[in-house]
Short mmCIF file of C-alpha atoms in Angstrom, two decimals:
data_model
loop_
_atom_site.label_atom_id
_atom_site.label_comp_id
_atom_site.label_asym_id
_atom_site.label_seq_id
_atom_site.Cartn_x
_atom_site.Cartn_y
_atom_site.Cartn_z
CA MET A 1 116.69 -230.59 120.22
CA THR A 2 116.57 -234.03 118.60
CA GLN A 3 114.08 -234.24 115.76
CA SER A 4 111.51 -237.02 116.13
CA VAL A 5 109.86 -239.07 113.39
CA LYS A 6 107.22 -236.93 111.70
CA THR A 7 103.89 -238.78 111.81
CA ILE A 8 101.59 -235.73 111.56
CA ASP A 9 101.37 -233.78 108.32
CA VAL A 10 99.94 -230.61 109.86
CA THR A 11 99.47 -229.52 113.46
CA ALA A 12 97.57 -226.23 113.78
CA LEU A 13 97.11 -223.96 116.79
CA GLY A 14 94.51 -221.23 117.08
CA GLU A 15 90.82 -220.51 116.99
CA ILE A 16 88.01 -222.89 116.28
CA LEU A 17 84.61 -221.26 116.63
CA ILE A 18 81.03 -221.10 115.49
CA ASP A 19 80.15 -219.03 112.42
CA PHE A 20 76.53 -217.95 112.69
CA THR A 21 75.95 -217.13 109.04
CA MET A 22 72.95 -215.10 107.91
CA GLN A 23 70.48 -217.20 105.92
CA GLY A 24 67.78 -214.66 105.14
CA VAL A 25 64.70 -213.71 107.15
CA ASN A 26 61.84 -215.65 108.71
CA SER A 27 58.10 -215.04 108.45
CA GLN A 28 58.40 -212.22 111.00
CA ASN A 29 61.11 -210.52 108.92
CA MET A 30 63.79 -211.37 111.52
CA ASN A 31 67.29 -212.38 110.39
CA VAL A 32 67.93 -216.13 110.56
CA PHE A 33 71.45 -217.45 111.25
CA ALA A 34 72.74 -220.98 110.64
CA GLN A 35 75.28 -222.55 113.03
CA TYR A 36 78.41 -223.54 111.09
CA PRO A 37 81.67 -224.83 112.61
CA GLY A 38 84.57 -222.65 111.53
CA GLY A 39 87.66 -220.69 112.51
CA ALA A 40 90.61 -220.43 110.13
CA PRO A 41 93.08 -222.93 111.72
CA GLY A 42 90.25 -225.42 112.24
CA ASN A 43 89.15 -224.97 108.63
CA VAL A 44 92.69 -225.63 107.38
CA CYS A 45 92.86 -228.82 109.47
CA VAL A 46 89.62 -230.13 107.99
CA GLN A 47 90.76 -229.49 104.42
CA VAL A 48 94.07 -231.26 105.00
CA SER A 49 92.26 -234.22 106.56
CA ARG A 50 89.68 -234.48 103.76
CA LEU A 51 92.53 -234.69 101.26
CA GLY A 52 94.09 -237.60 103.14
CA GLY A 53 96.54 -235.88 105.50
CA GLN A 54 97.20 -236.69 109.16
CA VAL A 55 96.19 -233.71 111.29
CA ALA A 56 96.20 -232.49 114.88
CA PHE A 57 94.47 -229.41 116.27
CA MET A 58 95.52 -227.33 119.30
CA GLY A 59 93.02 -224.87 120.75
CA LYS A 60 90.51 -224.09 123.44
CA VAL A 61 86.71 -224.05 123.43
CA GLY A 62 84.17 -223.46 126.14
CA LEU A 63 82.61 -226.26 128.15
CA ASP A 64 79.33 -225.52 126.41
CA MET A 65 77.09 -226.67 123.58
CA HIS A 66 79.20 -224.96 120.93
CA GLY A 67 82.45 -226.43 122.22
CA ARG A 68 80.93 -229.90 122.24
CA LEU A 69 79.81 -229.49 118.64
CA LEU A 70 83.27 -228.37 117.52
CA LYS A 71 84.96 -231.32 119.23
CA THR A 72 82.47 -233.70 117.61
CA VAL A 73 83.15 -232.20 114.18
CA LEU A 74 86.93 -232.58 114.51
CA ASP A 75 86.57 -236.12 115.84
CA GLN A 76 84.33 -237.05 112.92
CA GLU A 77 86.91 -235.65 110.50
CA GLY A 78 89.63 -237.87 111.97
CA ILE A 79 91.55 -234.91 113.41
CA SER A 80 93.33 -235.40 116.73
CA THR A 81 91.61 -233.46 119.54
CA ARG A 82 94.12 -234.43 122.23
CA ASN A 83 94.98 -230.73 122.47
CA LEU A 84 91.45 -229.36 122.14
CA ILE A 85 90.96 -228.09 125.68
CA GLU A 86 87.51 -227.48 127.17
CA ASP A 87 87.45 -224.41 129.42
CA PRO A 88 84.73 -224.23 132.09
CA GLU A 89 85.40 -220.51 132.71
CA HIS A 90 85.16 -219.02 129.21
CA PHE A 91 82.59 -219.34 126.43
CA THR A 92 83.33 -220.69 122.96
CA THR A 93 84.08 -217.85 120.54
CA LEU A 94 81.23 -216.97 118.18
CA ALA A 95 81.33 -215.07 114.89
CA PHE A 96 78.20 -213.64 113.28
CA VAL A 97 78.61 -213.43 109.52
CA SER A 98 76.57 -211.53 106.98
CA VAL A 99 77.13 -212.25 103.28
CA ASP A 100 76.32 -209.74 100.53
CA GLU A 101 75.07 -210.46 97.01
CA ASN A 102 78.69 -210.89 95.82
CA GLY A 103 79.43 -213.51 98.47
CA GLU A 104 81.61 -211.11 100.49
CA ARG A 105 81.46 -211.29 104.29
CA GLU A 106 81.16 -208.97 107.27
CA PHE A 107 82.04 -210.32 110.74
CA SER A 108 80.85 -209.48 114.24
CA PHE A 109 82.61 -211.43 117.02
CA ALA A 110 81.49 -212.47 120.51
CA ARG A 111 84.97 -212.85 122.02
CA LYS A 112 85.57 -210.73 125.15
CA PRO A 113 87.31 -213.01 125.95
CA GLY A 114 86.56 -216.13 123.98
CA ALA A 115 87.91 -219.46 125.15
CA ASP A 116 90.38 -219.59 122.24
CA THR A 117 92.30 -216.61 123.64
CA GLN A 118 92.87 -218.36 126.98
CA ILE A 119 95.09 -221.25 125.89
CA CYS A 120 98.40 -221.63 127.75
CA PHE A 121 101.57 -223.34 126.52
CA GLU A 122 101.78 -225.40 129.71
CA GLU A 123 98.44 -227.03 128.86
CA LEU A 124 99.67 -228.50 125.56
CA ASP A 125 100.74 -232.08 124.87
CA LEU A 126 103.94 -231.27 123.00
CA ASN A 127 104.13 -234.62 121.21
CA GLU A 128 101.86 -233.19 118.52
CA LEU A 129 104.37 -230.41 117.91
CA GLN A 130 107.32 -232.78 117.90
CA GLN A 131 105.63 -235.05 115.36
CA ALA A 132 104.47 -232.31 112.96
CA LYS A 133 105.95 -231.85 109.50
CA ILE A 134 104.20 -228.47 109.33
CA PHE A 135 103.04 -226.28 112.23
CA HIS A 136 100.34 -223.82 111.17
CA VAL A 137 99.19 -220.65 112.94
CA GLY A 138 97.11 -217.58 112.14
CA SER A 139 97.08 -214.09 113.60
CA LEU A 140 93.83 -214.14 115.60
CA SER A 141 95.71 -215.89 118.41
CA LEU A 142 98.01 -212.83 118.57
CA THR A 143 95.17 -210.49 119.55
CA ALA A 144 95.12 -211.37 123.29
CA GLU A 145 97.05 -213.03 126.08
CA PRO A 146 97.80 -215.76 126.99
CA ALA A 147 97.16 -217.06 123.46
CA CYS A 148 99.73 -214.70 121.94
CA SER A 149 102.60 -215.87 124.16
CA THR A 150 101.48 -219.48 123.71
CA THR A 151 101.65 -219.11 119.93
CA LEU A 152 105.16 -217.67 120.06
CA GLN A 153 106.37 -220.42 122.41
CA ALA A 154 104.79 -223.11 120.24
CA ILE A 155 106.43 -221.72 117.08
CA ASP A 156 109.82 -221.70 118.79
CA PHE A 157 109.37 -225.28 120.04
CA ALA A 158 108.11 -226.57 116.66
CA LYS A 159 111.05 -224.94 114.84
CA LYS A 160 113.50 -226.64 117.19
CA CYS A 161 111.77 -229.94 116.39
CA GLY A 162 112.31 -229.40 112.67
CA ALA A 163 108.79 -228.40 111.60
CA LEU A 164 108.08 -226.02 108.76
CA ILE A 165 106.17 -222.98 110.05
CA SER A 166 103.03 -221.99 108.15
CA TYR A 167 101.44 -218.59 108.73
CA ASP A 168 98.17 -217.11 107.44
CA PRO A 169 97.50 -213.68 109.01
CA ASN A 170 93.73 -213.62 108.25
CA TYR A 171 93.10 -209.96 109.22
CA ARG A 172 89.90 -209.19 111.17
CA ALA A 173 89.87 -205.47 112.00
CA SER A 174 87.27 -205.67 114.79
CA LEU A 175 89.49 -207.96 116.88
CA TRP A 176 92.35 -205.46 117.11
CA PRO A 177 92.39 -202.21 119.15
CA ASP A 178 93.64 -200.30 116.08
CA GLU A 179 95.23 -200.89 112.69
CA GLU A 180 98.72 -199.90 113.88
CA THR A 181 98.70 -202.61 116.57
CA ALA A 182 97.41 -205.14 114.05
CA ILE A 183 100.17 -204.31 111.58
CA GLU A 184 102.90 -204.55 114.22
CA LYS A 185 101.68 -207.87 115.64
CA MET A 186 100.83 -209.48 112.31
CA ARG A 187 104.16 -208.53 110.74
CA SER A 188 106.05 -209.82 113.78
CA LEU A 189 105.64 -213.46 112.68
CA ILE A 190 106.82 -213.02 109.09
CA SER A 191 110.46 -213.76 109.90
CA SER A 192 109.41 -217.02 111.61
CA ALA A 193 107.42 -218.34 108.64
CA ASP A 194 108.65 -220.81 106.04
CA LEU A 195 105.30 -220.86 104.22
CA MET A 196 103.01 -217.83 104.26
CA LYS A 197 99.72 -216.90 102.60
CA ILE A 198 97.99 -213.54 102.42
CA SER A 199 95.12 -212.30 100.28
CA ASP A 200 95.44 -209.52 97.74
CA GLU A 201 93.43 -207.37 100.17
CA GLU A 202 96.13 -207.79 102.85
CA THR A 203 99.27 -207.08 100.80
CA GLU A 204 99.74 -203.44 101.83
CA LEU A 205 98.86 -204.18 105.45
CA LEU A 206 101.49 -206.92 105.73
CA THR A 207 104.22 -205.58 103.46
CA GLY A 208 103.56 -201.95 102.57
CA LYS A 209 103.30 -203.06 98.91
CA ALA A 210 99.95 -202.89 97.11
CA ASP A 211 101.07 -204.93 94.11
CA PRO A 212 100.71 -208.68 94.84
CA GLU A 213 103.95 -209.69 93.13
CA GLU A 214 105.93 -206.98 94.93
CA ALA A 215 104.31 -208.02 98.21
CA ALA A 216 105.26 -211.67 97.70
CA ARG A 217 108.85 -210.72 96.93
CA ALA A 218 108.93 -208.52 100.05
CA LEU A 219 107.88 -211.49 102.20
CA VAL A 220 110.61 -213.66 100.66
CA GLU A 221 113.17 -210.95 101.38
CA GLN A 222 112.16 -211.22 105.05
CA GLY A 223 112.93 -214.95 105.13
CA VAL A 224 109.75 -216.68 103.89
CA THR A 225 110.62 -219.66 101.67
CA ILE A 226 107.33 -219.68 99.73
CA ALA A 227 105.09 -216.61 99.89
CA VAL A 228 101.62 -217.03 98.38
CA ILE A 229 99.12 -214.30 97.50
CA THR A 230 95.55 -215.36 96.76
CA LEU A 231 93.84 -213.28 94.06
CA GLY A 232 90.18 -214.25 94.43
CA LYS A 233 88.63 -215.39 91.16
CA ASP A 234 91.94 -214.72 89.41
CA GLY A 235 93.72 -217.54 91.25
CA ALA A 236 96.99 -217.12 93.12
CA LEU A 237 100.68 -216.41 92.78
CA ALA A 238 103.70 -217.64 94.70
CA ALA A 239 107.22 -216.29 95.09
CA THR A 240 110.46 -217.97 96.08
CA LYS A 241 113.97 -216.54 96.07
CA ASP A 242 114.31 -217.74 92.48
CA PHE A 243 111.00 -217.02 90.72
CA VAL A 244 107.36 -215.92 90.80
CA VAL A 245 104.67 -218.24 89.42
CA ARG A 246 100.95 -217.66 88.83
CA ALA A 247 98.02 -220.06 88.50
CA GLY A 248 94.62 -218.93 87.23
CA GLY A 249 91.38 -219.54 89.05
CA PHE A 250 88.42 -221.73 88.06
CA LYS A 251 84.95 -220.49 87.18
CA SER A 252 82.56 -221.39 89.97
CA GLN A 253 79.00 -220.78 91.12
CA LEU A 254 79.23 -218.58 94.22
CA ALA A 255 77.31 -219.30 97.42
CA ASP A 256 79.69 -217.54 99.81
CA THR A 257 83.44 -217.04 100.13
CA ASN A 258 83.67 -218.17 103.75
CA GLY A 259 86.47 -220.71 104.11
CA ALA A 260 87.77 -220.39 100.54
CA GLY A 261 91.20 -219.13 101.58
CA ASP A 262 91.48 -221.81 104.26
CA SER A 263 90.50 -224.52 101.77
CA PHE A 264 93.17 -223.19 99.40
CA TRP A 265 95.82 -223.16 102.10
CA GLY A 266 94.87 -226.54 103.55
CA SER A 267 95.23 -228.03 100.08
CA PHE A 268 98.58 -226.33 99.57
CA LEU A 269 99.93 -227.53 102.92
CA GLU A 270 98.77 -231.10 102.28
CA GLN A 271 100.70 -231.10 99.01
CA ILE A 272 103.82 -229.66 100.67
CA ALA A 273 103.63 -232.23 103.48
CA ARG A 274 103.63 -235.22 101.13
CA SER A 275 106.10 -233.81 98.63
CA PRO A 276 109.52 -235.52 98.65
CA ILE A 277 111.04 -232.17 97.63
CA GLU A 278 111.88 -229.50 100.20
CA PRO A 279 109.83 -226.29 99.67
CA GLY A 280 112.89 -224.24 98.78
CA GLN A 281 113.85 -226.75 96.05
CA LEU A 282 110.51 -226.83 94.20
CA ASP A 283 110.66 -225.72 90.58
CA SER A 284 108.19 -223.25 89.09
CA LYS A 285 106.19 -225.91 87.22
CA THR A 286 105.63 -228.04 90.34
CA LEU A 287 104.79 -225.05 92.52
CA GLY A 288 102.41 -223.72 89.88
CA GLN A 289 100.65 -227.10 89.78
CA MET A 290 100.27 -227.00 93.57
CA LEU A 291 98.68 -223.57 93.31
CA GLU A 292 96.30 -224.76 90.59
CA ASN A 293 95.21 -227.74 92.70
CA ALA A 294 94.64 -225.44 95.66
CA ASN A 295 92.61 -223.08 93.46
CA ALA A 296 90.38 -226.03 92.58
CA CYS A 297 89.68 -226.68 96.26
CA ALA A 298 88.77 -223.04 96.82
CA ALA A 299 86.51 -223.02 93.75
CA LEU A 300 84.57 -225.98 95.13
CA THR A 301 84.34 -224.46 98.62
CA VAL A 302 82.66 -221.25 97.45
CA GLN A 303 79.85 -223.27 95.85
CA LYS A 304 78.43 -224.19 99.27
CA PRO A 305 77.54 -222.10 102.33
CA GLY A 306 79.64 -222.23 105.48
CA ALA A 307 83.32 -223.07 105.90
CA ILE A 308 83.97 -226.56 107.30
CA PRO A 309 80.85 -228.12 105.72
CA ALA A 310 81.92 -226.78 102.31
CA MET A 311 85.47 -228.19 102.28
CA PRO A 312 85.80 -230.73 99.43
CA ALA A 313 87.10 -234.29 99.77
CA ALA A 314 89.88 -235.67 97.57
CA ALA A 315 87.56 -237.53 95.20
CA GLU A 316 85.50 -234.39 94.60
CA VAL A 317 88.58 -232.31 93.85
CA ASN A 318 90.01 -234.94 91.51
CA ALA A 319 86.74 -235.18 89.60
CA PHE A 320 86.61 -231.38 89.30
CA LEU A 321 90.19 -231.22 88.03
CA GLU A 322 89.63 -233.99 85.49
CA ALA A 323 86.43 -232.35 84.26
CA SER A 324 88.49 -229.19 83.74
CA GLY A 325 91.05 -231.06 81.66
CA ARG A 326 93.66 -231.38 84.45
CA LYS A 327 95.20 -234.38 86.17
CA ALA A 328 93.89 -235.76 89.48
CA ALA A 329 96.01 -234.40 92.34
CA PHE A 330 94.96 -236.16 95.56
#
């Protein structure tokens, strides 16, 4: 297939949803939830856009109040919604999120089925795959049909068009019938990925290796060009076929961790998309700097509640980096 001119930095396919995040209790001692736009691929798109990248989103929402809100949010962020499909038959996926005193989250999903699982390849305008430098997917779209088959077809098409494939598994146990199925499905995309991120909590699940560095090397051995492991407050590490590099985290006031990994990865993908150097040719110093810049985005995101509303803009990240004695990056 002839490769077209790449005018889109990142095209992402997958879930965009509403995070109803617990905000405390009201005067009657009932839990109060705030309506935040979210969903990992949508979060990544917003972060790329806020850092100056050109972005397109592919997904499905319900023809309902939540779907309308999500479309409005993406439109306001300057993200193409040509492939955001409104489904009159299925409701927008909802996630109810509780956050503990350490900022850690517990999820309960209303998704049986959610509109995001109902997207079909035939519904997509393929121009936004042809024009993408990077095509990004997660694993939640692998949990049900037809979204699973659509994801696989889209990856195959994007590869033939010359896109780099980005993969963030983003494990949510309650959306899988059992852990064995999750492991099989989530691992099935590793060999397709050029760029891949997992958290230190997912290393054994995805690779069978508990140690982050061993896990990153295992992903590279399966064909991933750059494998990144996020380490929470300790930053992140990345492996290529030639080296492993680490970048420390930044101290930050914690509101909640929702969206931090997506902010990190959106920042990383934006840097890869505008780099004149192919991912496999990056040296350890440059890759380490990319990780550090991405850590800064994540550190800013955890200071605010919610996912999409907390994603920092380029000026905010640059000011944070300069205040920390680093160079502006965006």
